[in-house]
């Protein structure tokens, strides 16, 4: 299942003036890049990733709408909950895509498709496209070919014929770069790649080559993966509203980012040992460094202190464009907020107060005073790793 022009459709559904109009949703982060656009806008050549100026050049009457990420993640969660009533075997693949293993469901795929489309339409006034196939590759490719409001089923046995309809670069996971590499070798179609053979592909690309060979044969190794992979790190990064020039300004944002990381670790019961800082300067040069501390922590003040130590070691005094903080070497099920080394014994109570207040009234209702010096507070984008549950469910503005 893949939602059609997801963010744009949500905006059109909630504002009658936008219905049937070419619209572009601009990211709430920088508000300059089109993150998606309505099908009406696509007719004019507007595309995801264009700057708003480029988009207005190809479609001068394009309406630009700032994204409302919280609304999109809310709808995504509701849809996931519905999908889980059809089968527990649901893999949430991104904010607007999911795979369902329907082999054990009694309804036919036509019925299931009807049920999902009706739910989405009735509750949110938007459409989705569904593809059915004997594996994830075929289903994913099938979901794309009748968009929008599409439904396409590939019968078992027709996989190779179906795959042969696509150009190499349009096959899920191949991409333009690899396509070009193959084109330079005289390989243009899935059939050419099959004839090239599994052995040569494996020599060229290792295990990925053999995987690719299976794919052009219409096969796919991994099934619908219902378990979220274990969380390896918790991180937040921010492109700053204005460039930062001194340590004190940076410290305010680093405290904020440390609190975002820590709050998510506390909420989902994780403690970690390795703390990383990432600094990107205005020339888009990046430096990053990690430090492992002698104890596991879930606390903002431990993360922040370590981050500032790293900052003093790696910052080369160039104006800062973006900052990122993350914690890794995680243990699940442990929340550690103070150690015997902490001089102040009130930390446990402080975090308890912060979390209960913010749980009720929203992130950063109660926080550290210096955070108020930041022009931007809170997370703004939906990362590709966003999931509707657990530590990957990052609240966004
Ligand atoms: P997509 O499924 O790639 O696009 P879409 O749903 O807008 O359009 P389509 O009908 O072709 O499926 O992405 C889903 C949403 O994710 C999209 O509405 C906006 C968001 N998104 C980003 O924020 N950044 C990106 O780079 C992309 C590709 C999508
Ligand atoms: Mg989509």
mmCIF file of N, CA and C in Angstrom, residues 4-67:
data_model
loop_
_atom_site.group_PDB
_atom_site.id
_atom_site.type_symbol
_atom_site.label_atom_id
_atom_site.label_comp_id
_atom_site.label_asym_id
_atom_site.label_seq_id
_atom_site.Cartn_x
_atom_site.Cartn_y
_atom_site.Cartn_z
ATOM 1 N N UNK A 4 -1.311 8.058 -2.160
ATOM 2 C CA UNK A 4 -1.110 8.903 -3.340
ATOM 3 C C UNK A 4 -0.816 10.342 -2.927
ATOM 4 N N UNK A 5 0.282 10.864 -3.446
ATOM 5 C CA UNK A 5 0.681 12.249 -3.165
ATOM 6 C C UNK A 5 0.352 12.602 -1.710
ATOM 7 N N UNK A 6 0.870 11.776 -0.804
ATOM 8 C CA UNK A 6 0.336 11.729 0.559
ATOM 9 C C UNK A 6 0.128 13.103 1.214
ATOM 10 N N UNK A 7 1.204 13.846 1.431
ATOM 11 C CA UNK A 7 1.053 15.106 2.176
ATOM 12 C C UNK A 7 0.134 16.074 1.404
ATOM 13 N N UNK A 8 0.293 16.088 0.086
ATOM 14 C CA UNK A 8 -0.507 17.006 -0.728
ATOM 15 C C UNK A 8 -1.986 16.623 -0.666
ATOM 16 N N UNK A 9 -2.283 15.322 -0.706
ATOM 17 C CA UNK A 9 -3.680 14.878 -0.640
ATOM 18 C C UNK A 9 -4.313 15.245 0.692
ATOM 19 N N UNK A 10 -3.523 15.123 1.775
ATOM 20 C CA UNK A 10 -4.048 15.482 3.098
ATOM 21 C C UNK A 10 -4.400 16.969 3.117
ATOM 22 N N UNK A 11 -3.533 17.778 2.551
ATOM 23 C CA UNK A 11 -3.800 19.223 2.526
ATOM 24 C C UNK A 11 -5.025 19.539 1.676
ATOM 25 N N UNK A 12 -5.157 18.864 0.541
ATOM 26 C CA UNK A 12 -6.322 19.118 -0.310
ATOM 27 C C UNK A 12 -7.612 18.659 0.370
ATOM 28 N N UNK A 13 -7.511 17.545 1.121
ATOM 29 C CA UNK A 13 -8.717 17.030 1.776
ATOM 30 C C UNK A 13 -9.180 17.953 2.892
ATOM 31 N N UNK A 14 -8.230 18.720 3.471
ATOM 32 C CA UNK A 14 -8.646 19.540 4.604
ATOM 33 C C UNK A 14 -8.881 21.001 4.222
ATOM 34 N N UNK A 15 -8.741 21.323 2.954
ATOM 35 C CA UNK A 15 -9.023 22.694 2.517
ATOM 36 C C UNK A 15 -9.658 22.679 1.124
ATOM 37 N N UNK A 16 -10.966 22.877 1.081
ATOM 38 C CA UNK A 16 -11.684 22.775 -0.198
ATOM 39 C C UNK A 16 -11.092 23.667 -1.283
ATOM 40 N N UNK A 17 -10.498 24.791 -0.896
ATOM 41 C CA UNK A 17 -9.928 25.698 -1.897
ATOM 42 C C UNK A 17 -8.754 25.068 -2.636
ATOM 43 N N UNK A 18 -8.174 24.024 -2.057
ATOM 44 C CA UNK A 18 -7.001 23.400 -2.686
ATOM 45 C C UNK A 18 -7.374 22.199 -3.556
ATOM 46 N N UNK A 19 -8.638 21.754 -3.442
ATOM 47 C CA UNK A 19 -9.054 20.555 -4.192
ATOM 48 C C UNK A 19 -8.966 20.768 -5.690
ATOM 49 N N UNK A 20 -8.408 19.797 -6.387
ATOM 50 C CA UNK A 20 -8.307 19.886 -7.840
ATOM 51 C C UNK A 20 -7.275 20.882 -8.328
ATOM 52 N N UNK A 21 -6.537 21.481 -7.407
ATOM 53 C CA UNK A 21 -5.561 22.518 -7.762
ATOM 54 C C UNK A 21 -4.140 21.949 -7.772
ATOM 55 N N UNK A 22 -3.271 22.536 -8.575
ATOM 56 C CA UNK A 22 -1.864 22.164 -8.443
ATOM 57 C C UNK A 22 -1.292 22.750 -7.155
ATOM 58 N N UNK A 23 -0.908 21.889 -6.249
ATOM 59 C CA UNK A 23 -0.308 22.393 -5.006
ATOM 60 C C UNK A 23 1.018 21.693 -4.740
ATOM 61 N N UNK A 24 1.890 22.389 -4.060
ATOM 62 C CA UNK A 24 3.151 21.796 -3.636
ATOM 63 C C UNK A 24 3.245 21.938 -2.136
ATOM 64 N N UNK A 25 3.624 20.875 -1.448
ATOM 65 C CA UNK A 25 3.822 20.973 -0.005
ATOM 66 C C UNK A 25 5.294 21.266 0.220
ATOM 67 N N UNK A 26 5.543 22.331 0.947
ATOM 68 C CA UNK A 26 6.942 22.662 1.232
ATOM 69 C C UNK A 26 7.253 22.237 2.652
ATOM 70 N N UNK A 27 8.445 21.702 2.829
ATOM 71 C CA UNK A 27 8.841 21.144 4.118
ATOM 72 C C UNK A 27 8.746 22.181 5.208
ATOM 73 N N UNK A 28 8.355 21.745 6.394
ATOM 74 C CA UNK A 28 8.272 22.737 7.466
ATOM 75 C C UNK A 28 9.660 23.106 7.968
ATOM 76 N N UNK A 29 10.684 22.318 7.587
ATOM 77 C CA UNK A 29 12.042 22.633 8.033
ATOM 78 C C UNK A 29 12.564 23.936 7.413
ATOM 79 N N UNK A 30 12.809 23.893 6.121
ATOM 80 C CA UNK A 30 13.392 25.063 5.484
ATOM 81 C C UNK A 30 12.356 25.870 4.715
ATOM 82 N N UNK A 31 11.256 25.194 4.410
ATOM 83 C CA UNK A 31 10.175 25.822 3.650
ATOM 84 C C UNK A 31 10.606 26.310 2.281
ATOM 85 N N UNK A 32 11.611 25.680 1.700
ATOM 86 C CA UNK A 32 12.027 26.117 0.373
ATOM 87 C C UNK A 32 11.982 24.978 -0.632
ATOM 88 N N UNK A 33 11.867 23.750 -0.135
ATOM 89 C CA UNK A 33 11.905 22.607 -1.041
ATOM 90 C C UNK A 33 10.536 21.924 -1.076
ATOM 91 N N UNK A 34 10.118 21.552 -2.295
ATOM 92 C CA UNK A 34 8.847 20.842 -2.457
ATOM 93 C C UNK A 34 9.054 19.397 -2.017
ATOM 94 N N UNK A 35 8.366 18.964 -0.952
ATOM 95 C CA UNK A 35 8.536 17.578 -0.505
ATOM 96 C C UNK A 35 7.587 16.634 -1.237
ATOM 97 N N UNK A 36 6.440 17.140 -1.661
ATOM 98 C CA UNK A 36 5.597 16.399 -2.593
ATOM 99 C C UNK A 36 4.610 17.372 -3.218
ATOM 100 N N UNK A 37 3.907 16.917 -4.254
ATOM 101 C CA UNK A 37 2.951 17.821 -4.897
ATOM 102 C C UNK A 37 1.758 17.013 -5.393
ATOM 103 N N UNK A 38 0.652 17.724 -5.619
ATOM 104 C CA UNK A 38 -0.567 17.041 -6.055
ATOM 105 C C UNK A 38 -0.399 16.545 -7.490
ATOM 106 N N UNK A 39 -1.237 15.602 -7.882
ATOM 107 C CA UNK A 39 -1.155 15.091 -9.261
ATOM 108 C C UNK A 39 -1.430 16.192 -10.270
ATOM 109 N N UNK A 40 -2.259 17.166 -9.885
ATOM 110 C CA UNK A 40 -2.515 18.305 -10.780
ATOM 111 C C UNK A 40 -1.214 19.063 -11.049
ATOM 112 N N UNK A 41 -0.364 19.163 -10.015
ATOM 113 C CA UNK A 41 0.904 19.883 -10.177
ATOM 114 C C UNK A 41 1.900 19.048 -10.982
ATOM 115 N N UNK A 42 1.819 17.733 -10.830
ATOM 116 C CA UNK A 42 2.765 16.857 -11.552
ATOM 117 C C UNK A 42 2.597 16.993 -13.061
ATOM 118 N N UNK A 43 1.353 17.297 -13.484
ATOM 119 C CA UNK A 43 1.110 17.478 -14.925
ATOM 120 C C UNK A 43 1.950 18.602 -15.501
ATOM 121 N N UNK A 44 2.269 19.576 -14.673
ATOM 122 C CA UNK A 44 3.076 20.708 -15.135
ATOM 123 C C UNK A 44 4.578 20.444 -14.996
ATOM 124 N N UNK A 45 4.909 19.306 -14.438
ATOM 125 C CA UNK A 45 6.336 18.977 -14.297
ATOM 126 C C UNK A 45 6.907 19.277 -12.918
ATOM 127 N N UNK A 46 6.037 19.647 -11.965
ATOM 128 C CA UNK A 46 6.530 19.868 -10.607
ATOM 129 C C UNK A 46 6.925 18.509 -10.007
ATOM 130 N N UNK A 47 8.048 18.462 -9.305
ATOM 131 C CA UNK A 47 8.554 17.209 -8.750
ATOM 132 C C UNK A 47 9.071 17.389 -7.331
ATOM 133 N N UNK A 48 9.018 16.317 -6.560
ATOM 134 C CA UNK A 48 9.638 16.293 -5.240
ATOM 135 C C UNK A 48 11.102 16.691 -5.348
ATOM 136 N N UNK A 49 11.546 17.536 -4.425
ATOM 137 C CA UNK A 49 12.960 17.907 -4.394
ATOM 138 C C UNK A 49 13.261 19.225 -5.103
ATOM 139 N N UNK A 50 12.293 19.719 -5.912
ATOM 140 C CA UNK A 50 12.526 21.016 -6.570
ATOM 141 C C UNK A 50 12.490 22.130 -5.530
ATOM 142 N N UNK A 51 13.255 23.183 -5.765
ATOM 143 C CA UNK A 51 13.117 24.343 -4.896
ATOM 144 C C UNK A 51 11.788 25.008 -5.246
ATOM 145 N N UNK A 52 11.261 25.822 -4.334
ATOM 146 C CA UNK A 52 9.963 26.417 -4.642
ATOM 147 C C UNK A 52 10.055 27.355 -5.846
ATOM 148 N N UNK A 53 11.235 27.903 -6.083
ATOM 149 C CA UNK A 53 11.400 28.801 -7.239
ATOM 150 C C UNK A 53 11.341 28.014 -8.546
ATOM 151 N N UNK A 54 12.037 26.873 -8.568
ATOM 152 C CA UNK A 54 11.983 26.002 -9.750
ATOM 153 C C UNK A 54 10.547 25.568 -10.018
ATOM 154 N N UNK A 55 9.859 25.185 -8.937
ATOM 155 C CA UNK A 55 8.493 24.678 -9.075
ATOM 156 C C UNK A 55 7.576 25.766 -9.624
ATOM 157 N N UNK A 56 7.755 27.001 -9.145
ATOM 158 C CA UNK A 56 6.917 28.111 -9.622
ATOM 159 C C UNK A 56 7.238 28.476 -11.072
ATOM 160 N N UNK A 57 8.461 28.178 -11.476
ATOM 161 C CA UNK A 57 8.827 28.448 -12.865
ATOM 162 C C UNK A 57 8.052 27.506 -13.804
ATOM 163 N N UNK A 58 7.975 26.221 -13.454
ATOM 164 C CA UNK A 58 7.259 25.296 -14.351
ATOM 165 C C UNK A 58 5.745 25.392 -14.187
ATOM 166 N N UNK A 59 5.304 25.892 -13.032
ATOM 167 C CA UNK A 59 3.858 25.980 -12.793
ATOM 168 C C UNK A 59 3.574 27.267 -12.004
ATOM 169 N N UNK A 60 3.433 28.400 -12.718
ATOM 170 C CA UNK A 60 3.347 29.701 -12.034
ATOM 171 C C UNK A 60 2.136 29.832 -11.094
ATOM 172 N N UNK A 61 1.053 29.107 -11.365
ATOM 173 C CA UNK A 61 -0.100 29.234 -10.461
ATOM 174 C C UNK A 61 -0.116 28.150 -9.374
ATOM 175 N N UNK A 62 1.031 27.519 -9.170
ATOM 176 C CA UNK A 62 1.163 26.508 -8.115
ATOM 177 C C UNK A 62 0.901 27.142 -6.745
ATOM 178 N N UNK A 63 0.074 26.477 -5.929
ATOM 179 C CA UNK A 63 -0.130 26.972 -4.563
ATOM 180 C C UNK A 63 0.837 26.236 -3.648
ATOM 181 N N UNK A 64 1.602 26.994 -2.880
ATOM 182 C CA UNK A 64 2.566 26.371 -1.975
ATOM 183 C C UNK A 64 1.983 26.319 -0.570
ATOM 184 N N UNK A 65 1.993 25.138 0.011
ATOM 185 C CA UNK A 65 1.380 24.941 1.317
ATOM 186 C C UNK A 65 2.443 24.399 2.278
ATOM 187 N N UNK A 66 2.654 25.035 3.432
ATOM 188 C CA UNK A 66 3.626 24.477 4.389
ATOM 189 C C UNK A 66 3.111 23.159 4.977
ATOM 190 N N UNK A 67 4.011 22.203 5.105
ATOM 191 C CA UNK A 67 3.616 20.884 5.609
ATOM 192 C C UNK A 67 3.233 20.901 7.081
#
